């Protein structure tokens, strides 16, 4: 499992990317990581890790491919891809296209990542738009929310494809058997929703899915469904609100309980705090798969730290090992045959 990692992507690159790679290689013996970016800067961080005794004996499982240019998060994605031919994002996808890597992980410019994946890898036959699928922590497990920002101008057919692909992802990667698929709406009643939602409802009802109808935003966290489908604009707003709330609750909870632990030390209470964070922190998953493109790509938050990035690299390896993309291709093809 060879993962090409955009070493220059993210708010804390390349430091956190390098440390994330070291963390992933330490925890996953079958993983190989190719750091793509400015070699001199990457080597500085590797040497710093060695000096701090944080560098394990990973041997040739960690390598570097030089890319001189960087696409900034504030740049126009398509313009940057056109002008900067030797950038770390494009070169990462190129390594997979050329057979030198099996997956890509990036915390860089999301638009540029989606654009590069679409241009270099192309779409899975039958899929018209890519979608970003996020595993949202709920009360007892994870719900897949798709799309959260790749496509803000959706058509009903796009949302249908998201439901099909995310259902396969939920089953293979998260272990949900016959995943329950729902459509995000302003109410559960059939009459609710805008034209996009109503038309999509008809398509999902006819699709070979375990479709349960509409759910509201609060139903996501009650795990009413294993997969919740929505357009990218709504999904991105939903994701950012939930992440902000989660971070606030983490800080408040740890502040209150932390004071109790200081005066009344309790290993059980300290572990409860850790369990709470593990259950709701996006860094535990690390990255969100870009579904619909003809390859394995994990997109990370720009603010991701080494833990999140390392977990994303491990998840990318599991995707490759489980043949998730191939299974999605087969599932989409089967759906098309059923329609013809």
GROMACS .gro file of C-alpha atoms in nm:
model
  340
    1UNK     CA    1   0.000   0.000   0.000
    2UNK     CA    2   0.180   0.308  -0.130
    3UNK     CA    3   0.026   0.642  -0.037
    4UNK     CA    4   0.139   0.962  -0.209
    5UNK     CA    5   0.104   1.249   0.037
    6UNK     CA    6   0.092   1.616  -0.055
    7UNK     CA    7   0.364   1.725   0.188
    8UNK     CA    8   0.304   2.095   0.119
    9UNK     CA    9  -0.073   2.091   0.178
   10UNK     CA   10  -0.228   2.232   0.494
   11UNK     CA   11  -0.177   2.508   0.748
   12UNK     CA   12   0.111   2.330   0.921
   13UNK     CA   13   0.295   2.176   0.625
   14UNK     CA   14   0.540   2.021   0.591
   15UNK     CA   15   0.606   1.977   0.965
   16UNK     CA   16   0.278   1.809   1.063
   17UNK     CA   17   0.261   1.614   0.736
   18UNK     CA   18   0.605   1.461   0.796
   19UNK     CA   19   0.524   1.379   1.158
   20UNK     CA   20   0.191   1.234   1.049
   21UNK     CA   21   0.368   1.010   0.799
   22UNK     CA   22   0.610   0.889   1.066
   23UNK     CA   23   0.318   0.818   1.298
   24UNK     CA   24   0.131   0.623   1.028
   25UNK     CA   25   0.436   0.417   0.931
   26UNK     CA   26   0.499   0.332   1.296
   27UNK     CA   27   0.142   0.210   1.346
   28UNK     CA   28   0.088   0.038   1.009
   29UNK     CA   29   0.360  -0.205   0.903
   30UNK     CA   30   0.219  -0.263   0.552
   31UNK     CA   31   0.210   0.107   0.465
   32UNK     CA   32   0.454   0.294   0.240
   33UNK     CA   33   0.445   0.675   0.219
   34UNK     CA   34   0.578   0.898  -0.060
   35UNK     CA   35   0.610   1.260   0.053
   36UNK     CA   36   0.558   1.492  -0.244
   37UNK     CA   37   0.685   1.849  -0.225
   38UNK     CA   38   0.992   2.064  -0.179
   39UNK     CA   39   1.256   1.808  -0.090
   40UNK     CA   40   1.484   2.039   0.107
   41UNK     CA   41   1.201   2.150   0.336
   42UNK     CA   42   1.079   1.794   0.384
   43UNK     CA   43   1.428   1.670   0.474
   44UNK     CA   44   1.463   1.945   0.735
   45UNK     CA   45   1.154   1.809   0.912
   46UNK     CA   46   1.275   1.449   0.883
   47UNK     CA   47   1.609   1.544   1.037
   48UNK     CA   48   1.429   1.732   1.315
   49UNK     CA   49   1.225   1.420   1.388
   50UNK     CA   50   1.541   1.212   1.401
   51UNK     CA   51   1.700   1.460   1.642
   52UNK     CA   52   1.397   1.431   1.870
   53UNK     CA   53   1.413   1.052   1.858
   54UNK     CA   54   1.070   1.043   1.691
   55UNK     CA   55   1.193   0.874   1.377
   56UNK     CA   56   1.136   0.497   1.373
   57UNK     CA   57   1.326   0.244   1.168
   58UNK     CA   58   1.097   0.268   0.865
   59UNK     CA   59   1.374   0.215   0.612
   60UNK     CA   60   1.265   0.255   0.253
   61UNK     CA   61   0.897   0.276   0.344
   62UNK     CA   62   0.934   0.656   0.351
   63UNK     CA   63   1.051   0.831   0.036
   64UNK     CA   64   1.041   1.178  -0.122
   65UNK     CA   65   0.943   1.298  -0.469
   66UNK     CA   66   1.035   1.659  -0.537
   67UNK     CA   67   0.774   1.912  -0.653
   68UNK     CA   68   0.884   2.273  -0.657
   69UNK     CA   69   0.549   2.453  -0.661
   70UNK     CA   70   0.271   2.483  -0.403
   71UNK     CA   71  -0.097   2.563  -0.457
   72UNK     CA   72  -0.206   2.795  -0.177
   73UNK     CA   73  -0.543   2.752  -0.010
   74UNK     CA   74  -0.641   3.105  -0.112
   75UNK     CA   75  -0.564   3.054  -0.482
   76UNK     CA   76  -0.819   2.995  -0.756
   77UNK     CA   77  -0.795   2.616  -0.801
   78UNK     CA   78  -0.822   2.586  -1.180
   79UNK     CA   79  -0.603   2.887  -1.245
   80UNK     CA   80  -0.336   2.756  -1.008
   81UNK     CA   81  -0.341   2.410  -1.169
   82UNK     CA   82  -0.302   2.568  -1.511
   83UNK     CA   83  -0.013   2.797  -1.416
   84UNK     CA   84   0.172   2.574  -1.170
   85UNK     CA   85   0.247   2.253  -1.354
   86UNK     CA   86   0.506   2.125  -1.104
   87UNK     CA   87   0.293   2.147  -0.790
   88UNK     CA   88   0.271   1.888  -0.513
   89UNK     CA   89  -0.099   1.814  -0.570
   90UNK     CA   90  -0.072   1.734  -0.941
   91UNK     CA   91   0.248   1.537  -0.894
   92UNK     CA   92   0.083   1.324  -0.622
   93UNK     CA   93  -0.203   1.227  -0.854
   94UNK     CA   94   0.046   1.169  -1.133
   95UNK     CA   95   0.232   0.913  -0.924
   96UNK     CA   96  -0.087   0.707  -0.892
   97UNK     CA   97  -0.169   0.745  -1.262
   98UNK     CA   98   0.180   0.621  -1.348
   99UNK     CA   99   0.155   0.322  -1.113
  100UNK     CA  100   0.408   0.448  -0.856
  101UNK     CA  101   0.151   0.490  -0.578
  102UNK     CA  102  -0.195   0.356  -0.492
  103UNK     CA  103  -0.365   0.652  -0.321
  104UNK     CA  104  -0.338   1.025  -0.251
  105UNK     CA  105  -0.376   1.216   0.076
  106UNK     CA  106  -0.385   1.596   0.084
  107UNK     CA  107  -0.477   1.874   0.326
  108UNK     CA  108  -0.421   2.133   0.055
  109UNK     CA  109  -0.656   2.345  -0.155
  110UNK     CA  110  -0.973   2.134  -0.178
  111UNK     CA  111  -1.078   2.276  -0.515
  112UNK     CA  112  -0.735   2.201  -0.658
  113UNK     CA  113  -0.743   1.846  -0.520
  114UNK     CA  114  -1.087   1.779  -0.669
  115UNK     CA  115  -0.982   1.939  -0.997
  116UNK     CA  116  -0.658   1.743  -1.022
  117UNK     CA  117  -0.830   1.415  -0.938
  118UNK     CA  118  -1.096   1.477  -1.201
  119UNK     CA  119  -0.853   1.585  -1.473
  120UNK     CA  120  -0.581   1.325  -1.414
  121UNK     CA  121  -0.777   1.021  -1.296
  122UNK     CA  122  -1.109   1.099  -1.465
  123UNK     CA  123  -1.447   0.996  -1.325
  124UNK     CA  124  -1.575   0.645  -1.268
  125UNK     CA  125  -1.779   0.556  -1.580
  126UNK     CA  126  -2.138   0.669  -1.524
  127UNK     CA  127  -2.056   0.917  -1.246
  128UNK     CA  128  -2.090   1.283  -1.339
  129UNK     CA  129  -1.965   1.467  -1.030
  130UNK     CA  130  -1.733   1.377  -0.744
  131UNK     CA  131  -1.849   1.408  -0.384
  132UNK     CA  132  -1.667   1.432  -0.052
  133UNK     CA  133  -1.793   1.185   0.208
  134UNK     CA  134  -1.732   1.256   0.576
  135UNK     CA  135  -1.780   1.003   0.857
  136UNK     CA  136  -1.960   1.201   1.128
  137UNK     CA  137  -1.935   1.068   1.484
  138UNK     CA  138  -2.279   0.997   1.631
  139UNK     CA  139  -2.399   0.859   1.962
  140UNK     CA  140  -2.274   0.505   1.897
  141UNK     CA  141  -2.100   0.492   1.559
  142UNK     CA  142  -2.049   0.694   1.238
  143UNK     CA  143  -2.286   0.835   0.979
  144UNK     CA  144  -2.158   0.915   0.629
  145UNK     CA  145  -2.251   1.265   0.513
  146UNK     CA  146  -2.208   1.332   0.139
  147UNK     CA  147  -2.141   1.576  -0.030
  148UNK     CA  148  -1.966   1.826   0.199
  149UNK     CA  149  -1.816   2.063  -0.054
  150UNK     CA  150  -1.699   1.913  -0.381
  151UNK     CA  151  -2.013   2.006  -0.577
  152UNK     CA  152  -2.225   2.305  -0.473
  153UNK     CA  153  -2.437   2.303  -0.790
  154UNK     CA  154  -2.600   1.962  -0.767
  155UNK     CA  155  -2.857   1.795  -0.987
  156UNK     CA  156  -3.076   1.504  -0.874
  157UNK     CA  157  -2.864   1.252  -1.066
  158UNK     CA  158  -2.554   1.367  -0.876
  159UNK     CA  159  -2.725   1.308  -0.541
  160UNK     CA  160  -2.843   0.965  -0.656
  161UNK     CA  161  -2.485   0.871  -0.741
  162UNK     CA  162  -2.367   1.001  -0.403
  163UNK     CA  163  -2.616   0.773  -0.231
  164UNK     CA  164  -2.499   0.468  -0.426
  165UNK     CA  165  -2.127   0.535  -0.373
  166UNK     CA  166  -2.159   0.633  -0.006
  167UNK     CA  167  -2.365   0.322   0.067
  168UNK     CA  168  -2.080   0.106  -0.063
  169UNK     CA  169  -1.826   0.311   0.133
  170UNK     CA  170  -2.031   0.279   0.453
  171UNK     CA  171  -2.047  -0.097   0.418
  172UNK     CA  172  -1.683  -0.160   0.324
  173UNK     CA  173  -1.505   0.100   0.535
  174UNK     CA  174  -1.737   0.141   0.835
  175UNK     CA  175  -1.895  -0.203   0.857
  176UNK     CA  176  -2.261  -0.101   0.813
  177UNK     CA  177  -2.456  -0.396   0.674
  178UNK     CA  178  -2.719  -0.298   0.416
  179UNK     CA  179  -2.668   0.073   0.504
  180UNK     CA  180  -2.975   0.287   0.561
  181UNK     CA  181  -2.965   0.581   0.318
  182UNK     CA  182  -3.152   0.908   0.379
  183UNK     CA  183  -3.188   1.246   0.212
  184UNK     CA  184  -3.120   1.561   0.417
  185UNK     CA  185  -3.431   1.777   0.421
  186UNK     CA  186  -3.614   2.041   0.627
  187UNK     CA  187  -3.864   1.782   0.743
  188UNK     CA  188  -3.946   1.413   0.718
  189UNK     CA  189  -4.281   1.469   0.544
  190UNK     CA  190  -4.296   1.385   0.174
  191UNK     CA  191  -4.431   1.730   0.084
  192UNK     CA  192  -4.128   1.908   0.236
  193UNK     CA  193  -3.825   2.023   0.040
  194UNK     CA  194  -3.723   2.224  -0.264
  195UNK     CA  195  -3.743   2.092  -0.624
  196UNK     CA  196  -3.393   1.940  -0.602
  197UNK     CA  197  -3.487   1.738  -0.293
  198UNK     CA  198  -3.823   1.628  -0.432
  199UNK     CA  199  -3.677   1.509  -0.763
  200UNK     CA  200  -3.389   1.334  -0.586
  201UNK     CA  201  -3.640   1.162  -0.356
  202UNK     CA  202  -3.802   0.997  -0.656
  203UNK     CA  203  -3.468   0.871  -0.789
  204UNK     CA  204  -3.350   0.735  -0.454
  205UNK     CA  205  -3.683   0.560  -0.397
  206UNK     CA  206  -3.639   0.366  -0.723
  207UNK     CA  207  -3.267   0.292  -0.669
  208UNK     CA  208  -3.138  -0.044  -0.535
  209UNK     CA  209  -3.068   0.108  -0.195
  210UNK     CA  210  -3.202   0.072   0.158
  211UNK     CA  211  -3.358   0.418   0.127
  212UNK     CA  212  -3.557   0.532   0.433
  213UNK     CA  213  -3.670   0.878   0.315
  214UNK     CA  214  -3.590   1.224   0.451
  215UNK     CA  215  -3.412   1.314   0.773
  216UNK     CA  216  -3.341   1.648   0.938
  217UNK     CA  217  -3.004   1.778   1.055
  218UNK     CA  218  -3.050   1.666   1.416
  219UNK     CA  219  -3.131   1.311   1.299
  220UNK     CA  220  -2.773   1.271   1.176
  221UNK     CA  221  -2.640   1.267   1.533
  222UNK     CA  222  -2.913   1.025   1.646
  223UNK     CA  223  -2.788   0.787   1.375
  224UNK     CA  224  -3.125   0.759   1.204
  225UNK     CA  225  -2.938   0.663   0.889
  226UNK     CA  226  -2.596   0.523   0.798
  227UNK     CA  227  -2.569   0.753   0.494
  228UNK     CA  228  -2.714   1.104   0.459
  229UNK     CA  229  -2.713   1.263   0.113
  230UNK     CA  230  -2.715   1.639   0.045
  231UNK     CA  231  -2.578   1.899  -0.194
  232UNK     CA  232  -2.224   2.026  -0.131
  233UNK     CA  233  -2.322   2.375  -0.016
  234UNK     CA  234  -2.561   2.250   0.251
  235UNK     CA  235  -2.326   1.968   0.349
  236UNK     CA  236  -2.029   2.199   0.395
  237UNK     CA  237  -2.228   2.437   0.616
  238UNK     CA  238  -2.361   2.140   0.816
  239UNK     CA  239  -2.010   2.000   0.859
  240UNK     CA  240  -1.851   2.328   0.968
  241UNK     CA  241  -2.127   2.402   1.220
  242UNK     CA  242  -2.103   2.055   1.373
  243UNK     CA  243  -1.722   2.074   1.391
  244UNK     CA  244  -1.732   2.413   1.557
  245UNK     CA  245  -1.987   2.292   1.810
  246UNK     CA  246  -1.784   1.977   1.875
  247UNK     CA  247  -1.467   2.179   1.940
  248UNK     CA  248  -1.655   2.408   2.179
  249UNK     CA  249  -1.804   2.114   2.368
  250UNK     CA  250  -1.463   1.944   2.388
  251UNK     CA  251  -1.304   2.254   2.537
  252UNK     CA  252  -1.589   2.314   2.782
  253UNK     CA  253  -1.614   1.951   2.888
  254UNK     CA  254  -1.240   1.916   2.943
  255UNK     CA  255  -1.228   2.244   3.134
  256UNK     CA  256  -1.504   2.139   3.373
  257UNK     CA  257  -1.397   1.777   3.419
  258UNK     CA  258  -1.029   1.873   3.420
  259UNK     CA  259  -1.080   2.081   3.732
  260UNK     CA  260  -1.239   1.782   3.904
  261UNK     CA  261  -0.952   1.554   3.801
  262UNK     CA  262  -0.696   1.800   3.944
  263UNK     CA  263  -0.861   1.799   4.287
  264UNK     CA  264  -0.979   1.437   4.275
  265UNK     CA  265  -0.742   1.237   4.053
  266UNK     CA  266  -0.927   0.955   3.879
  267UNK     CA  267  -0.790   0.734   3.601
  268UNK     CA  268  -1.146   0.636   3.509
  269UNK     CA  269  -1.250   0.999   3.468
  270UNK     CA  270  -0.940   1.079   3.263
  271UNK     CA  271  -1.017   0.784   3.036
  272UNK     CA  272  -1.377   0.905   3.003
  273UNK     CA  273  -1.246   1.237   2.870
  274UNK     CA  274  -1.027   1.054   2.621
  275UNK     CA  275  -1.321   0.836   2.510
  276UNK     CA  276  -1.535   1.145   2.457
  277UNK     CA  277  -1.274   1.301   2.233
  278UNK     CA  278  -1.212   0.982   2.037
  279UNK     CA  279  -1.584   0.942   1.970
  280UNK     CA  280  -1.638   1.291   1.831
  281UNK     CA  281  -1.305   1.424   1.705
  282UNK     CA  282  -1.265   1.437   1.324
  283UNK     CA  283  -0.893   1.362   1.366
  284UNK     CA  284  -0.980   1.003   1.461
  285UNK     CA  285  -1.087   0.941   1.100
  286UNK     CA  286  -0.841   1.194   0.960
  287UNK     CA  287  -0.962   1.232   0.603
  288UNK     CA  288  -1.270   1.228   0.384
  289UNK     CA  289  -1.276   1.014   0.069
  290UNK     CA  290  -1.343   1.183  -0.263
  291UNK     CA  291  -1.601   0.950  -0.414
  292UNK     CA  292  -1.660   0.928  -0.787
  293UNK     CA  293  -1.308   0.969  -0.918
  294UNK     CA  294  -1.122   0.670  -1.059
  295UNK     CA  295  -0.882   0.629  -0.766
  296UNK     CA  296  -0.841   0.653  -0.390
  297UNK     CA  297  -0.812   1.009  -0.259
  298UNK     CA  298  -0.847   1.128   0.101
  299UNK     CA  299  -0.903   1.500   0.164
  300UNK     CA  300  -0.803   1.642   0.502
  301UNK     CA  301  -0.876   1.966   0.685
  302UNK     CA  302  -0.626   2.241   0.621
  303UNK     CA  303  -0.574   2.267   0.996
  304UNK     CA  304  -0.506   1.895   1.038
  305UNK     CA  305  -0.232   1.795   1.283
  306UNK     CA  306  -0.005   1.489   1.272
  307UNK     CA  307  -0.264   1.265   1.434
  308UNK     CA  308  -0.533   1.350   1.177
  309UNK     CA  309  -0.292   1.325   0.884
  310UNK     CA  310  -0.146   0.998   1.005
  311UNK     CA  311  -0.493   0.849   1.048
  312UNK     CA  312  -0.585   0.966   0.696
  313UNK     CA  313  -0.281   0.789   0.553
  314UNK     CA  314  -0.376   0.468   0.732
  315UNK     CA  315  -0.736   0.499   0.612
  316UNK     CA  316  -0.612   0.545   0.254
  317UNK     CA  317  -0.417   0.222   0.291
  318UNK     CA  318  -0.727   0.041   0.414
  319UNK     CA  319  -0.924   0.175   0.118
  320UNK     CA  320  -0.671   0.031  -0.121
  321UNK     CA  321  -0.658  -0.302   0.061
  322UNK     CA  322  -1.039  -0.331   0.063
  323UNK     CA  323  -1.069  -0.242  -0.308
  324UNK     CA  324  -1.328   0.026  -0.225
  325UNK     CA  325  -1.295   0.211  -0.556
  326UNK     CA  326  -1.325  -0.109  -0.759
  327UNK     CA  327  -1.635  -0.211  -0.563
  328UNK     CA  328  -1.790   0.132  -0.622
  329UNK     CA  329  -1.718   0.095  -0.993
  330UNK     CA  330  -1.892  -0.242  -0.995
  331UNK     CA  331  -2.187  -0.107  -0.795
  332UNK     CA  332  -2.237   0.186  -1.030
  333UNK     CA  333  -2.212  -0.041  -1.334
  334UNK     CA  334  -2.470  -0.280  -1.185
  335UNK     CA  335  -2.708   0.011  -1.122
  336UNK     CA  336  -2.673   0.129  -1.481
  337UNK     CA  337  -2.742  -0.220  -1.613
  338UNK     CA  338  -3.054  -0.234  -1.397
  339UNK     CA  339  -3.180   0.089  -1.548
  340UNK     CA  340  -3.122  -0.022  -1.910
   0.00000   0.00000   0.00000
